[in-house]
Amino acid sequence: MKTLLERLKNFFTKKAPGADAKLPFKVVFSRFRQVLESNNRALEIMADMGDKLGGNYIFDINYIRKSYAELADSVFQSIYNLNSLSQNKYLYLHRIFERINDRVNRILEGKSPLEQRELVLFYRDISWEMSDQVGGKNAGLAELANYLKLNVPQGFAITASAFREFVEYNRIGEKISALKQKYRKAAKRSHKEDIMSAITFAEGGEHDTAREILNEEDYLDESFFAEVQELFRKGKLPPHLVSSIEDALDILRGGDRESCRIAVRSSAEKEDLEFSFAGQFETVLNVPASIKKVEEAYKEVLASLYSARAVSYRDLIMPRDKPMMAMSVGCIRMVDAVASGVIYTSDPNNLNNDAVIISANWGLGKTVVDGLVDADHFIVRKEEPYEILEKKTGKKELKAVALREGGIQEVGIPDSEQRKPCLSDEQIRELARQAVLIEHYMKKPQDIEWSIDKRGEIFILQSRPLRISSPAAATRNIISSLQKYPVLMENRGKIARRGIGAGRVFILQRLEDLKNFPPGSVLVARHDSSHFIKIMPKASAIITDTGTPTSHMSNIAREFQVPTIVNTGVGTSVLKHGEEVTVDAEDNRIYAGIVKELLTYRITDEIPLMELEEFRLLQKMLRYITPLNLIDPLLENFTPENCRTFHDILRFIHEKAIAELVDIDRYKEVLRNNIAVKLDVPIPTGIFMIDIGGGLNLKEKGNRASLDEITSIPFRAIVGGMMHPGVWHSEAVSMKINDFMSSMLKMPDVSAMSYLGENVAVISREYVNLSLRFGYHFNMIDCYCSDNIRDNHVYFRFVGGATDITKRSRRAELIGSILKEFNMRTNLKGDLIIARTDNITRPEMEELLDYLGRLIAYTRQLDALLDDDSVVGRYVRNFLEGNYRIG
């Protein structure tokens, strides 16, 4: 039986007569619209599914199944439409779709999404979708290293697949069942009276009590768990698992074969994710990096899965009918620690105390974690420059140290060191900075373990949610408390991601300024952009003047749990750079100042949705749906092979659909097969217009049209800009003979790009593709401008000129600098400049196109005047200030 992919391939690859010919442009444009419609439908469903994780909705499995079926159908339709538009260039997308769809359906069926059975994974290779394989602790550390670029010890995970193979190889499941049977029989003999009592209760209607007493797990005592743990300790590792661990150890040891020591740590299926399991599982420290020692430590960690306390904890938080929890194990290099400790990114006893709490001791962190010592205590303000508010130096009489032969030991601290702070002020501030960064990324208070080595380097060893419970009084008078804070904005725009965030306003002028975004700030921008993903791990909230809750950026904000309000219209004018604000994306208000009562309310009144099976299921599914990995279409990784989620597929489809419109060869057919109307304006543009629907409204038949007769929204804006007073210079600019000869020698490279020899505008009411040739340089603008923000885009391309490559490159640099001021994404190579933007409103699009028209006219002959680099900046400034004189 043929697979879906094979059937699609057969369907798409059947060739009809003339199948290799270019499609008529009207057909291309119609199919382009179909791509936009299916893409928009998919993005709307994604937005709705992501919104459900905000905590304001209750949903069930029926909602999840129905929404996913509709989403998968829309994504499939988008792929179909793109291949219809491109004449089957992207059939491979169906294979990507099948792979993602299969993983999501496996999640819906209660299975692991990944079929591969890697036994060992290095942290550098662990990504977000692998948490089922590597456990919460390993996944969290890998995320801090790979996404936040924080210092995490080198290490690898022995996966859940390895655990399952170990259990199967040693038949541990069967042996546990046999042990249960043995203990059940013994329990029945010794608890006959309890059983009879239970029956009596049951007959009297006390069924729940009967079930409690009769539950077999209640009769599994310490002896049972000790026997199960011995099954793990005495088990043997499968030979191929031994080989995989040995290979990983060789890499981890590097040249340090003799002295390398590692920590072997638990990373159970849900550890440090939904539930902390703090202190429930084993960690074996300072293990010599030999296969024998690591194997022993590995089995000891696996055995801790069945300690009596761990099972009791698991039974409290998870249904008893769930299968055995899988245990991944982390193996990380030991830090040669001078000092270690714990950070709380919020005060669990006083959430109004906006500070980071650091506890520290000499040596390894065990004495701090286990509460064995009077540790140093530091309180640091939670914002730059991280002022140290309080220092308390404890009498540190004990520290944990690593032994040469392996293992650790608690030893006394010399009197001279006991009262000496184990951290410098600089180290305290840097620890606070990293802690705040982690909290902003995780979107909730964190409990962090850390160490500092002999070189002064900080290593993050673990980060998990800080469990906070607050008295009811903390949120009792929230409404009256809010009245004392001025409201800067209210009910402006639409909420894209619910939540509450606070920080200093960062007004974004240009995309390149994102590199200066301070952690914990509130991003305020005119437009939304998928490039905001660069700062989302650090952002407290996002506000935009334009945008939609279904844009790429909004979907990413929901993924990163960043409170976001879009399309406010006035955010960049009302809010001031550097002022402190609190964004309430629950009730759509922005307050002046930091509203601590609201932040406390956010932390303490969160509905514990993570405990709901449906919530966890949807969250797991969305890992394969909403993350966006394909950000910039100008990068080499913007390929079908790098699509890892449905969001990636939709982003790729959108860009490639635009590229099909931009294909200049199509317009030769348009020019041959359509009647062209010449643009009749006071400047000699030489532009011929071809109307494919609603682009012109001619008052009388003829072959000319004035500006008033143009009804194409984007083309009218461009022509209006070209006619702006002072931008079109008709007088000739003198050109040196070497410039002219250089351009003549360069021309074969330019003509190879298949540009038309005519100035042609293919237009409709909401669309233009404008191809211009002025002398030896070429311009192209492709634009869709409508009232639907998601559909809008501008593609701009400029190349060539009648001078040498140095001057032509200067002009391209000049154009690129101006386009950046209009928030266009640019790519510059020699004298070629490509720029694009999308997802902006129609009025903003018309304003941008007007300026692009001015830019085309202004720079027509400018390369001849660019004799040195210094004049480039002058002409850029002149243009932005409205001074269009040249020379």
CSV table of C-alpha atoms in Angstrom, one decimal, residues 90 150 169 225 331 342 425 430 439 524 557 607 676 682 707 721 797-798 809 815 842 885:
chain,number,residue,atom,x,y,z
A,90,TYR,CA,8.8,21.8,-2.8
A,150,LEU,CA,25.5,30.3,30.2
A,169,TYR,CA,17.6,-6.6,29.4
A,225,PHE,CA,11.5,-1.3,48.0
A,331,CYS,CA,27.0,12.7,33.5
A,342,VAL,CA,22.0,28.2,46.0
A,425,ASP,CA,31.1,41.8,45.4
A,430,GLU,CA,27.4,38.4,38.4
A,439,GLU,CA,14.2,33.8,35.7
A,524,VAL,CA,8.2,48.6,22.8
A,557,ALA,CA,5.7,35.1,22.4
A,607,ILE,CA,-3.9,28.1,38.4
A,676,ALA,CA,0.7,47.7,-21.7
A,682,PRO,CA,5.8,64.8,-15.5
A,707,LEU,CA,-1.4,59.2,-11.6
A,721,GLY,CA,7.3,59.1,-4.0
A,797,ARG,CA,16.2,44.7,-4.9
A,798,PHE,CA,18.9,47.0,-6.3
A,809,SER,CA,29.1,49.3,-3.5
A,815,ILE,CA,20.7,52.6,0.2
A,842,ARG,CA,-1.6,49.5,5.1
A,885,ARG,CA,20.0,67.9,-3.3
